[in-house]
Coordinates of C-alpha atoms in Angstrom, one line a residue:
Chain A
M146 CA 157.7 112.0 144.4
K147 CA 161.4 111.0 144.7
Q148 CA 163.0 110.5 141.2
S149 CA 162.7 106.7 139.7
P150 CA 167.1 105.6 139.5
L151 CA 165.6 103.3 136.0
F152 CA 164.5 105.5 132.4
A153 CA 162.1 103.1 131.7
L154 CA 161.5 99.0 132.6
L155 CA 162.0 97.0 129.4
A156 CA 160.7 93.0 128.6
E157 CA 162.1 90.9 126.1
F158 CA 159.8 88.9 124.1
E159 CA 160.9 86.9 121.1
R160 CA 158.2 86.6 118.7
V161 CA 155.7 89.6 117.7
E162 CA 152.1 88.4 117.9
E163 CA 154.0 88.2 121.9
L164 CA 154.4 90.7 121.0
R165 CA 150.6 92.1 119.5
S166 CA 148.9 90.8 122.6
A167 CA 151.5 92.1 125.6
A168 CA 151.7 95.7 123.4
E169 CA 147.2 96.0 124.3
R170 CA 147.9 94.8 127.9
V171 CA 150.4 97.0 128.4
R172 CA 148.0 99.3 127.3
D173 CA 144.9 98.5 129.3
E174 CA 146.4 98.1 132.6
G175 CA 146.1 101.8 132.1
Y176 CA 149.5 101.8 131.3
T177 CA 150.2 105.5 128.9
Q178 CA 154.2 106.0 128.4
F179 CA 154.9 103.0 127.0
E180 CA 156.8 102.1 123.2
A181 CA 157.0 99.0 121.6
Y182 CA 160.3 98.3 119.7
A183 CA 160.0 95.8 116.7
P184 CA 162.4 95.0 113.9
F185 CA 160.2 95.7 111.2
P186 CA 156.3 97.6 111.1
V187 CA 154.4 95.4 112.9
A188 CA 150.3 95.4 111.7
G189 CA 148.6 97.2 114.5
L190 CA 151.1 97.4 116.8
A191 CA 151.1 101.6 116.5
E192 CA 147.1 100.7 117.1
A193 CA 148.1 98.5 120.6
I194 CA 149.3 101.1 121.4
G195 CA 146.6 103.2 121.5
F196 CA 149.2 105.0 119.0
H197 CA 147.6 107.9 116.1
T198 CA 148.1 110.3 114.2
V199 CA 147.6 112.3 110.8
L200 CA 150.2 114.9 111.8
L201 CA 152.6 114.0 109.1
P202 CA 149.9 113.8 106.3
M203 CA 148.6 116.4 106.6
A204 CA 152.4 118.4 106.6
V205 CA 153.0 116.9 103.7
L206 CA 148.9 118.6 102.2
G207 CA 150.6 121.6 103.8
G208 CA 154.2 121.6 101.3
G209 CA 152.9 120.2 98.8
I210 CA 149.7 123.0 98.9
F211 CA 153.4 125.3 99.6
G212 CA 155.4 124.3 96.5
C213 CA 152.1 124.1 94.2
V214 CA 151.5 128.2 94.7
A215 CA 154.3 128.8 95.0
G216 CA 156.1 127.5 92.1
F217 CA 153.9 128.5 90.7
L218 CA 154.5 132.5 91.8
L219 CA 157.5 132.3 91.2
Q220 CA 157.0 131.7 87.1
Y221 CA 154.6 134.0 87.7
Y222 CA 156.8 136.8 88.9
V223 CA 159.7 136.0 86.8
A224 CA 157.5 136.2 83.5
V225 CA 154.6 138.5 84.1
I226 CA 156.5 141.5 86.8
A227 CA 160.6 141.1 87.0
Y228 CA 161.2 140.0 83.2
P229 CA 158.4 140.2 80.8
I230 CA 159.1 139.4 77.2
N231 CA 156.6 140.5 74.0
I232 CA 156.4 137.8 72.0
G233 CA 154.3 138.5 69.0
G234 CA 151.7 140.0 71.7
R235 CA 150.9 136.2 73.4
P236 CA 149.9 136.8 77.1
L237 CA 152.6 137.1 79.7
N238 CA 150.3 134.2 82.2
S239 CA 151.7 131.8 79.6
W240 CA 150.4 129.5 82.6
P241 CA 150.3 125.7 80.7
A242 CA 153.5 126.2 80.4
F243 CA 154.1 126.4 83.5
I244 CA 152.4 123.2 84.5
P245 CA 155.1 121.1 84.1
I246 CA 157.4 123.0 86.5
T247 CA 154.5 124.3 89.3
F248 CA 154.4 120.4 89.4
E249 CA 157.9 119.5 90.0
T250 CA 158.2 122.0 92.5
T251 CA 154.4 120.4 94.5
V252 CA 156.6 117.7 94.5
L253 CA 159.8 118.1 95.8
C254 CA 158.4 120.4 99.1
A255 CA 156.0 117.9 99.8
S256 CA 158.9 114.9 99.5
L257 CA 161.3 117.1 101.3
T258 CA 158.0 117.5 104.0
A259 CA 157.2 114.0 104.6
V260 CA 161.1 113.3 104.9
L261 CA 161.5 116.1 106.9
G262 CA 158.6 115.8 108.9
M263 CA 159.0 112.0 109.7
L264 CA 162.3 112.6 111.3
A265 CA 160.9 115.5 113.2
F266 CA 157.9 113.5 114.1
N267 CA 160.1 110.7 115.5
G268 CA 162.6 113.5 117.1
L269 CA 165.3 112.1 114.5
P270 CA 168.0 112.9 115.3
R271 CA 168.8 111.9 118.8
P272 CA 172.0 110.7 118.8
H273 CA 172.1 108.7 122.4
H274 CA 169.2 107.6 124.1
P275 CA 169.1 105.7 127.7
L276 CA 167.6 102.4 125.6
F277 CA 171.2 101.9 123.9
A278 CA 172.8 101.1 127.0
V279 CA 171.0 98.0 127.8
P280 CA 172.6 95.2 125.9
A281 CA 169.9 93.2 125.2
F282 CA 168.0 96.2 122.8
R283 CA 170.4 95.8 120.0
R284 CA 168.9 92.9 119.6
A285 CA 166.1 95.2 118.7
T286 CA 167.3 95.9 115.1
R287 CA 167.6 92.3 115.0
D288 CA 164.6 89.5 115.9
R289 CA 164.0 90.7 119.7
F290 CA 160.4 92.2 120.0
F291 CA 160.2 94.6 123.6
I292 CA 158.3 97.0 125.0
A293 CA 159.7 100.1 127.4
V294 CA 157.2 101.4 130.9
A295 CA 158.7 104.6 131.0
S296 CA 159.5 105.4 134.9
S297 CA 157.5 108.8 134.0
D298 CA 154.7 107.1 133.8
P299 CA 152.2 108.1 136.9
K300 CA 151.2 104.5 137.0
F301 CA 155.0 103.6 136.7
E302 CA 156.3 102.1 140.4
S303 CA 159.0 99.8 140.6
E304 CA 157.8 96.7 141.9
S305 CA 155.0 96.4 140.8
T306 CA 155.5 97.4 137.2
R307 CA 157.8 94.9 137.1
R308 CA 156.0 91.6 138.6
F309 CA 153.1 93.5 135.7
L310 CA 155.6 92.8 133.0
Q311 CA 156.6 89.5 134.3
G312 CA 153.8 88.3 134.3
L313 CA 153.5 88.9 130.5
N314 CA 155.6 86.0 129.9
P315 CA 158.8 88.5 128.5
S316 CA 161.6 86.3 128.3
E317 CA 163.5 88.5 130.0
V318 CA 162.8 92.1 131.4
H319 CA 166.0 94.0 131.6
D320 CA 166.7 97.4 133.9
V321 CA 167.1 100.7 132.5
P322 CA 168.6 102.6 133.7
R323 CA 168.9 107.0 132.8
Chain B
M272 CA 160.8 67.8 88.5
T273 CA 157.8 66.0 89.3
Q274 CA 155.2 67.2 87.7
T275 CA 152.7 69.0 89.5
N276 CA 148.9 70.3 89.1
P277 CA 149.0 73.9 89.5
A278 CA 147.4 75.0 92.1
S279 CA 149.9 73.8 93.5
E280 CA 152.4 75.1 91.4
R281 CA 151.2 78.0 92.1
A282 CA 151.0 78.1 96.4
A283 CA 154.9 77.3 95.9
E284 CA 155.4 80.0 93.8
T285 CA 153.8 82.7 95.5
H286 CA 155.9 81.3 98.4
D287 CA 159.3 81.1 96.7
I288 CA 159.9 85.3 96.8
V289 CA 161.8 84.1 99.4
G290 CA 163.7 80.8 99.5
S291 CA 162.5 78.4 102.4
G292 CA 164.0 78.6 106.2
H293 CA 164.9 81.4 106.5
T294 CA 164.3 83.7 110.2
F295 CA 163.9 87.6 111.3
G296 CA 168.1 85.8 112.1
S297 CA 169.3 84.5 109.2
V298 CA 168.6 87.1 106.9
T299 CA 170.0 89.8 108.9
D300 CA 172.6 88.0 109.0
K301 CA 172.9 87.0 105.3
I302 CA 172.6 90.8 104.2
S303 CA 174.8 92.5 106.7
S304 CA 177.1 90.2 106.4
I305 CA 178.4 91.2 102.4
V306 CA 178.7 95.0 104.2
Q307 CA 180.3 94.0 108.1
T308 CA 183.3 91.8 107.1
T309 CA 187.0 92.6 106.3
R310 CA 187.1 90.1 104.1
T311 CA 186.2 92.2 100.9
P312 CA 186.3 89.9 97.9
K313 CA 189.1 89.3 94.7
A314 CA 186.7 90.3 92.7
W315 CA 186.0 93.5 94.1
Y316 CA 188.3 94.7 94.1
V317 CA 189.2 93.5 90.6
G318 CA 185.6 95.4 89.1
F319 CA 186.7 98.8 91.7
T320 CA 189.9 98.9 89.9
I321 CA 188.9 98.8 86.4
S322 CA 185.0 101.1 86.9
F323 CA 188.1 102.9 88.6
A324 CA 189.7 103.7 85.3
F325 CA 187.2 104.4 83.1
L326 CA 186.5 107.0 85.9
M327 CA 189.6 108.2 86.0
L328 CA 189.3 108.3 82.3
L329 CA 185.8 111.1 82.8
M330 CA 187.9 112.7 84.7
V331 CA 190.3 113.1 81.3
S332 CA 187.8 113.8 79.2
V333 CA 185.7 116.3 81.4
A334 CA 190.0 118.6 82.2
W335 CA 190.0 118.8 78.6
L336 CA 186.5 119.6 77.0
F337 CA 186.9 122.1 79.6
V338 CA 190.3 123.7 78.1
R339 CA 189.3 122.9 74.0
G340 CA 185.9 124.1 74.9
I341 CA 183.0 121.5 73.2
G342 CA 184.7 120.8 70.0
I343 CA 186.6 118.3 70.8
W344 CA 183.3 116.6 70.7
G345 CA 182.0 115.8 67.3
I346 CA 178.6 117.9 67.0
N347 CA 178.8 120.8 64.9
I348 CA 175.9 122.7 63.2
P349 CA 173.4 120.8 61.4
V350 CA 173.8 117.8 64.8
G351 CA 174.5 119.9 67.3
W352 CA 173.0 117.5 69.5
G353 CA 175.6 114.4 69.2
V354 CA 176.0 111.0 71.5
D355 CA 176.2 114.0 74.8
I356 CA 172.8 114.0 74.4
V357 CA 171.9 110.9 73.7
N358 CA 173.8 109.2 76.4
F359 CA 172.2 112.0 79.2
V360 CA 168.8 110.6 77.2
W361 CA 170.0 107.2 78.9
W362 CA 171.2 106.7 81.5
I363 CA 168.3 108.9 83.1
G364 CA 165.8 106.4 81.8
I365 CA 168.5 103.7 83.6
G366 CA 167.4 105.4 86.5
H367 CA 163.5 105.1 86.3
A368 CA 163.2 101.4 87.2
G369 CA 164.2 101.9 90.1
T370 CA 162.2 104.8 91.4
L371 CA 159.1 102.6 89.5
I372 CA 160.3 99.3 91.5
S373 CA 160.5 100.6 94.6
A374 CA 157.3 103.5 94.3
I375 CA 154.7 101.2 92.3
L376 CA 155.7 98.2 92.4
L377 CA 155.2 99.5 96.5
L378 CA 152.1 101.1 96.1
M379 CA 150.3 97.5 94.3
R380 CA 151.9 95.8 97.3
Q381 CA 154.1 93.5 94.6
Q382 CA 155.6 91.7 97.6
W383 CA 158.7 90.9 94.8
R384 CA 159.8 93.7 94.8
T385 CA 161.9 93.9 98.0
S386 CA 164.9 91.6 97.4
I387 CA 165.5 94.6 94.6
N388 CA 164.6 97.7 95.2
R389 CA 167.5 99.4 97.6
F390 CA 169.8 98.5 94.7
A391 CA 167.5 99.7 91.7
E392 CA 167.2 102.6 94.3
A393 CA 170.8 102.9 94.6
M394 CA 171.0 102.2 90.7
T395 CA 168.3 104.8 90.2
L396 CA 171.0 107.4 92.0
F397 CA 174.2 107.2 90.4
A398 CA 172.1 106.5 87.0
V399 CA 171.0 110.2 87.6
S400 CA 174.9 111.2 88.2
C401 CA 175.8 109.7 85.4
A402 CA 173.0 111.5 83.5
G403 CA 173.0 115.3 84.8
L404 CA 177.0 115.4 84.1
Y405 CA 175.7 115.4 80.6
P406 CA 173.4 119.0 79.3
I407 CA 176.6 120.4 81.7
L408 CA 178.6 119.3 80.0
H409 CA 176.9 120.8 76.9
L410 CA 176.6 124.0 78.0
G411 CA 179.8 124.9 76.4
R412 CA 180.1 127.1 79.3
P413 CA 179.6 124.9 82.4
E414 CA 181.5 127.2 84.6
Y415 CA 177.9 128.8 84.4
F416 CA 175.3 126.8 85.0
Y417 CA 173.5 128.4 87.3
W418 CA 172.6 131.0 85.1
L419 CA 170.0 128.5 84.7
L420 CA 168.6 129.1 88.0
P421 CA 165.7 131.7 88.9
Y422 CA 167.3 133.9 91.0
P423 CA 167.7 137.2 91.7
S424 CA 171.4 138.8 89.7
T425 CA 172.5 141.7 89.6
M426 CA 172.5 141.2 85.2
G427 CA 168.5 142.0 85.7
I428 CA 167.7 138.5 83.7
W429 CA 165.8 135.3 83.6
P430 CA 165.6 132.1 83.3
Q431 CA 162.7 131.4 80.0
F432 CA 160.0 128.6 82.5
R433 CA 158.2 128.2 78.4
S434 CA 161.0 126.6 77.8
P435 CA 161.9 122.8 77.9
L436 CA 165.2 122.9 78.4
M437 CA 164.0 125.1 82.0
W438 CA 161.8 122.3 82.4
D439 CA 164.1 119.5 82.6
V440 CA 166.9 121.5 84.7
F441 CA 163.8 121.1 87.2
A442 CA 162.2 117.5 86.7
V443 CA 165.9 116.2 87.1
S444 CA 167.2 118.0 89.9
T445 CA 163.7 117.3 91.5
Y446 CA 163.7 113.8 90.7
A447 CA 167.0 113.1 91.7
T448 CA 166.4 114.8 95.4
V449 CA 163.8 112.7 95.4
S450 CA 165.9 110.0 94.4
A451 CA 167.9 110.1 97.2
L452 CA 165.5 111.0 99.9
F453 CA 163.7 107.6 98.7
W454 CA 167.1 106.2 98.8
F455 CA 168.0 107.2 102.2
V456 CA 165.0 106.9 104.2
G457 CA 164.4 103.5 103.5
L458 CA 168.0 103.1 104.5
I459 CA 167.7 104.1 107.9
P460 CA 166.5 101.5 109.0
D461 CA 169.3 99.0 107.8
F462 CA 172.0 101.8 108.9
A463 CA 170.1 101.2 112.4
T464 CA 170.7 96.9 111.9
L465 CA 174.6 97.5 110.8
R466 CA 174.6 100.0 114.6
D467 CA 173.9 97.1 116.3
R468 CA 175.8 94.3 114.7
A469 CA 179.2 96.4 113.8
T470 CA 182.0 95.0 116.4
S471 CA 184.0 98.5 116.0
T472 CA 183.5 101.3 116.9
T473 CA 183.8 103.1 114.2
G474 CA 181.4 101.0 111.9
Q475 CA 179.5 101.7 115.2
V476 CA 179.9 105.4 115.2
I477 CA 180.0 105.7 111.6
Y478 CA 176.3 103.7 110.7
G479 CA 175.6 105.7 114.7
I480 CA 175.7 108.8 112.7
L481 CA 173.5 107.6 109.2
A482 CA 171.0 106.4 111.6
M483 CA 169.6 109.4 113.4
G484 CA 168.8 107.2 117.1
W485 CA 167.0 105.0 114.8
R486 CA 164.9 102.1 117.6
G487 CA 162.7 100.6 115.7
S488 CA 159.8 102.0 118.4
A489 CA 155.7 101.9 116.9
R490 CA 155.5 105.4 116.5
H491 CA 158.5 105.2 115.0
W492 CA 157.6 103.0 112.4
R493 CA 154.3 104.0 111.9
R494 CA 155.2 107.6 110.5
Y495 CA 157.9 106.0 109.4
E496 CA 155.1 103.8 106.9
Q497 CA 153.3 107.1 106.6
A498 CA 156.1 109.0 105.0
Y499 CA 157.5 106.0 103.2
L500 CA 154.1 105.4 101.5
L501 CA 154.4 108.8 100.7
L502 CA 156.8 109.0 98.7
A503 CA 156.1 106.2 96.6
A504 CA 152.8 107.6 95.6
L505 CA 154.4 111.3 94.8
A506 CA 157.4 109.9 93.4
T507 CA 155.3 107.6 91.1
P508 CA 153.7 110.6 89.1
L509 CA 157.4 112.2 89.1
V510 CA 158.7 109.4 87.3
V511 CA 156.4 109.3 84.6
S512 CA 156.4 113.5 84.4
V513 CA 160.7 113.6 84.2
H514 CA 161.3 111.4 81.0
T515 CA 158.1 113.6 80.4
I516 CA 159.7 116.5 80.4
V517 CA 162.5 114.8 79.1
S518 CA 160.7 113.8 75.9
F519 CA 159.3 118.0 74.8
D520 CA 163.0 117.8 75.0
F521 CA 162.5 117.3 71.6
A522 CA 159.0 116.9 71.0
V523 CA 157.6 120.7 71.4
S524 CA 160.1 121.6 68.4
V525 CA 159.9 121.5 65.7
I526 CA 161.8 119.3 64.4
P527 CA 160.8 116.5 61.7
G528 CA 161.0 113.2 63.7
W529 CA 160.4 114.7 67.1
H530 CA 157.4 116.9 66.8
T531 CA 155.0 113.9 67.6
T532 CA 152.4 113.4 70.5
I533 CA 154.0 109.4 71.2
F534 CA 156.9 111.4 72.6
P535 CA 155.9 110.8 76.0
P536 CA 154.1 107.6 76.8
Y537 CA 156.9 106.6 74.0
F538 CA 160.1 107.8 76.5
V539 CA 158.5 106.8 79.7
A540 CA 157.7 103.1 78.5
G541 CA 161.7 102.7 76.9
A542 CA 162.7 104.6 80.5
I543 CA 160.6 101.3 81.6
F544 CA 161.9 99.4 79.3
A545 CA 165.9 100.0 79.7
G546 CA 165.7 100.4 83.7
F547 CA 164.7 96.6 83.7
A548 CA 166.8 95.6 81.1
M549 CA 169.6 97.6 83.0
V550 CA 169.1 95.5 86.6
L551 CA 169.0 92.8 85.4
T552 CA 171.9 93.0 83.5
I553 CA 173.6 94.0 87.1
M554 CA 171.3 91.5 89.6
L555 CA 172.0 88.8 87.2
P556 CA 175.8 89.0 87.6
L557 CA 176.2 89.7 91.7
R558 CA 173.3 87.2 92.7
A559 CA 175.2 84.6 90.9
A560 CA 179.1 86.7 93.1
Y561 CA 177.4 86.9 95.9
G562 CA 175.2 84.1 96.9
L563 CA 171.9 85.7 97.1
E564 CA 169.6 82.7 95.3
D565 CA 167.7 83.1 97.9
F566 CA 166.6 86.3 97.8
V567 CA 166.5 87.0 93.5
T568 CA 164.8 84.1 92.6
L569 CA 163.6 82.3 89.9
R570 CA 160.3 84.6 90.1
H571 CA 162.1 87.9 90.1
I572 CA 164.0 87.1 87.6
R573 CA 160.6 86.0 85.3
N574 CA 158.4 88.9 86.3
M575 CA 161.1 91.1 84.9
C576 CA 161.0 89.3 82.0
Y577 CA 157.8 90.0 81.9
V578 CA 157.9 93.5 82.3
L579 CA 160.3 94.1 79.9
L580 CA 158.4 92.1 77.7
A581 CA 155.1 94.0 78.0
S582 CA 157.2 97.7 78.2
G583 CA 159.3 96.2 75.3
L584 CA 156.4 95.2 72.8
I585 CA 155.0 99.3 74.0
V586 CA 158.6 100.7 72.5
A587 CA 158.0 99.1 69.5
Y588 CA 154.0 100.4 69.2
G589 CA 155.9 103.5 69.2
Y590 CA 158.5 102.6 66.5
L591 CA 155.6 101.6 64.2
M592 CA 153.6 104.6 65.4
E593 CA 156.1 106.8 64.0
V594 CA 156.5 105.3 60.3
F595 CA 152.8 105.8 60.3
F596 CA 153.0 109.0 61.2
A597 CA 154.6 109.7 59.0
W598 CA 153.0 108.5 55.9
Y599 CA 149.1 109.4 57.7
S600 CA 150.9 113.7 57.6
G601 CA 151.5 113.9 53.8
N602 CA 154.1 115.5 55.2
H603 CA 157.0 115.6 53.3
Y604 CA 159.8 116.0 55.9
E605 CA 158.2 114.0 58.3
A606 CA 158.2 111.2 55.1
H607 CA 161.6 111.8 54.7
V608 CA 162.7 111.2 58.2
I609 CA 161.6 107.9 58.4
L610 CA 162.7 107.1 54.4
N611 CA 166.2 108.1 55.8
R612 CA 166.7 106.4 58.7
F613 CA 165.0 102.7 56.5
Y614 CA 167.4 103.5 53.8
G615 CA 170.0 106.5 55.2
P616 CA 173.4 107.0 55.6
Y617 CA 172.9 106.1 59.4
A618 CA 170.7 102.8 58.5
W619 CA 172.1 100.7 59.8
L620 CA 172.0 101.8 62.8
Y621 CA 167.7 101.5 62.6
W622 CA 168.4 97.8 61.4
A623 CA 170.5 97.2 64.6
L624 CA 168.0 98.8 67.0
I625 CA 165.2 97.1 65.0
L626 CA 166.9 93.9 66.4
T627 CA 168.0 94.4 69.6
N628 CA 165.1 96.2 71.0
I629 CA 162.4 94.0 69.1
V630 CA 163.4 91.2 68.2
I631 CA 166.0 89.9 69.8
P632 CA 163.7 90.3 73.4
Q633 CA 161.3 88.7 71.8
L634 CA 163.1 85.6 73.0
L635 CA 161.5 85.6 76.0
W636 CA 158.3 85.0 75.6
F637 CA 159.8 80.8 76.0
S638 CA 160.5 80.2 80.5
R639 CA 162.8 78.0 78.2
V640 CA 165.4 80.9 77.5
R641 CA 163.6 83.4 80.8
Q642 CA 165.2 79.6 82.9
N643 CA 168.2 79.7 81.1
L644 CA 170.3 83.0 83.1
L645 CA 172.9 83.6 80.6
V646 CA 170.5 83.7 77.7
V647 CA 168.3 86.7 79.7
W648 CA 171.3 88.9 80.7
L649 CA 173.1 88.7 77.1
V650 CA 168.8 89.8 76.1
A651 CA 169.0 92.5 78.3
M652 CA 172.7 93.4 77.3
S653 CA 171.0 93.7 73.9
V654 CA 167.7 95.8 75.5
N655 CA 170.9 98.7 76.8
I656 CA 172.4 98.5 73.0
G657 CA 169.1 99.0 71.4
M658 CA 168.1 101.7 73.7
W659 CA 170.8 103.7 73.2
L660 CA 170.9 103.4 68.9
E661 CA 166.6 104.0 69.6
R662 CA 168.1 107.0 71.8
F663 CA 171.4 108.4 68.3
V664 CA 168.8 107.0 65.6
I665 CA 166.1 109.8 67.2
I666 CA 168.4 112.5 67.7
V667 CA 171.0 112.3 65.0
I668 CA 169.7 110.3 62.2
S669 CA 166.6 113.8 63.1
L670 CA 169.1 116.9 63.2
H671 CA 171.7 115.5 60.0
Q672 CA 169.1 115.6 57.4
D673 CA 166.1 118.7 58.6
F674 CA 164.4 121.0 56.4
L675 CA 167.1 122.6 53.9
P676 CA 169.7 119.9 51.6
S677 CA 172.1 123.1 51.4
S678 CA 172.4 122.3 55.0
W679 CA 173.3 118.7 55.2
G680 CA 175.4 117.1 56.9
M681 CA 177.2 114.2 59.3
Y682 CA 177.5 113.1 62.4
T683 CA 181.4 110.9 63.6
P684 CA 181.6 110.9 67.3
T685 CA 185.2 111.7 68.3
F686 CA 187.3 110.0 71.0
W687 CA 185.7 112.7 73.2
D688 CA 182.5 111.6 72.7
W689 CA 183.6 107.8 73.2
S690 CA 185.6 108.3 76.1
T691 CA 182.9 110.4 77.9
F692 CA 181.1 107.4 78.0
F693 CA 182.9 105.2 79.0
G694 CA 184.1 106.9 81.3
T695 CA 179.9 107.7 83.3
I696 CA 179.9 104.0 82.4
G697 CA 183.4 104.2 85.1
L698 CA 181.9 106.5 87.3
F699 CA 178.2 104.3 87.4
C700 CA 180.5 100.9 88.6
S701 CA 182.3 102.6 90.7
L702 CA 179.3 103.9 92.6
L703 CA 178.1 100.4 92.3
F704 CA 180.5 98.2 93.9
L705 CA 181.5 101.8 96.7
F706 CA 177.6 100.8 97.6
L707 CA 178.0 97.1 97.2
R708 CA 181.0 97.1 99.9
F709 CA 179.6 99.6 102.1
L710 CA 175.8 99.4 102.8
P711 CA 173.5 96.9 102.5
M712 CA 172.0 96.3 98.4
I713 CA 169.1 94.7 99.2
S714 CA 166.6 95.8 102.3
I715 CA 167.2 94.1 105.4
F716 CA 164.3 95.4 107.8
E717 CA 162.1 94.5 104.8
M718 CA 162.8 91.0 104.6
R719 CA 162.2 90.8 108.1
E720 CA 159.2 92.0 106.8
L721 CA 158.9 89.2 104.4
V722 CA 159.2 86.6 106.3
H723 CA 156.7 87.3 108.8
H724 CA 153.9 87.0 105.9
V725 CA 156.0 84.7 105.1
E726 CA 155.9 82.7 108.1
D727 CA 151.9 83.8 109.0
E728 CA 151.1 83.1 105.6
A729 CA 151.8 78.6 106.3
H730 CA 150.5 79.3 109.7

């Protein structure tokens, strides 16, 4: 297969309702490598493009459990093994006193996982992206809505895909060069 | 205004968290134009200059402290914790409102939080920076602050994890980290907006780096929302834990007046009270200066007044319970602390506390008062002062007369105590002015989302 000179075709919409229904139409048409862009989180848009994930919440749960266990073990190691202090025969593993710090390390590790995981799964930071070459795409962070069908999609064919996107009634269809 | 029925009034109120007639573009332009302008308002220069002068005062005070040691402050035995610890607790309490507004109101789906959360989070971050300085300055040997961290040292010793002061280290540093993360994550889509709006190359590059390539795709947003919601869910118990642990610094000790079980909830309520007061104190002038009446509406101010009233009453309950405990415990020393507060040498501070924290905020019951922004501002200011006095009363009055009359003494803050305090106010305000100038003080993408919801409801 020869490589298309395009990275994607980008359809621009003026209203959020148009974006949602168009995204569903693209999905139903059988495209898989496409993406919808909006200047704010749109309820149901991820479902409309057929995207579902629980990876991040699971990672955060894992981070939290790690923080909890590691935080407690650190205190246990210090108080019982590395630096035991006998104060009137009280137990060295005085676990109730270790709860506050265990809680803090749980929250710290879970939060770090949430932020770093969000960035990592989203493929950020990514300083450059072909979409940034389209001047109209600047409004994707302001008041316009976009659907990009990638040329890597098996169903992508520059003319027919363009006709299909135009049939979705966008205000314009842009070429995204590689 | 004409008479309206309650139902239509309610409907109007649900909508007036954003002024009418706004579109995605107009909210974007309005908020980002404050940042992306070549014309800095004259008032900004004036404000920043004054704040910066106080920041320099902090530098001088800290330098002198490092040269001479903490003897330049008024603290000594028996009052070993003075204005520095008062300020620590005061600042950290102020910080809590930011997290509460962002996290708890987000979880409760209170849409009115949108226009004040960014600003309140910034306030949290700056207040925690100020708070974090004090324990380190108080160390006496601040260059050894890292001894608090658990690391395998050549000295072969480890920190004592059973001490609330260690809990404090972890609580405050976790809190600072999580607040910074929460704030930064909230800013990423707005950095992208600023990047795409920027006309200068410098702006494009700087905001471009900060936005990290954010494109606002549906996949991005889904993970973003997941992360943001999880952060909010994590920050909510965190903020409660932080002030609880700060109160443990006192409550776990045996000093009369500190050793009470009411401290954790009473400190947390006090933190909310102080924080909302500070948000109002700063938000009201800003709203007027930058013409943000459409975004920070009277409804926001009314809601914040309600929170002030409610948390203020919990604080009042705390004061009442302290007196009750002193009497009901039958403990001679506890009783003495309360009588000393009422009639002792610092009694005027206690009564000033009751006036500024309990009596004056009751004005907010009246809707005419809540609509008069000058009076609301003055009430908030009174709470700021009151909450500072509260910590002074708790710390100094309990310490200066404890068990043995032979060890009683008086404490008077010195010039350097005050200069450090006003210096941190300078640090706080300087950071705030820089924030206002270079970052969007209202979350732009959340305002667009709000406009979208308001439109949906109207259809």
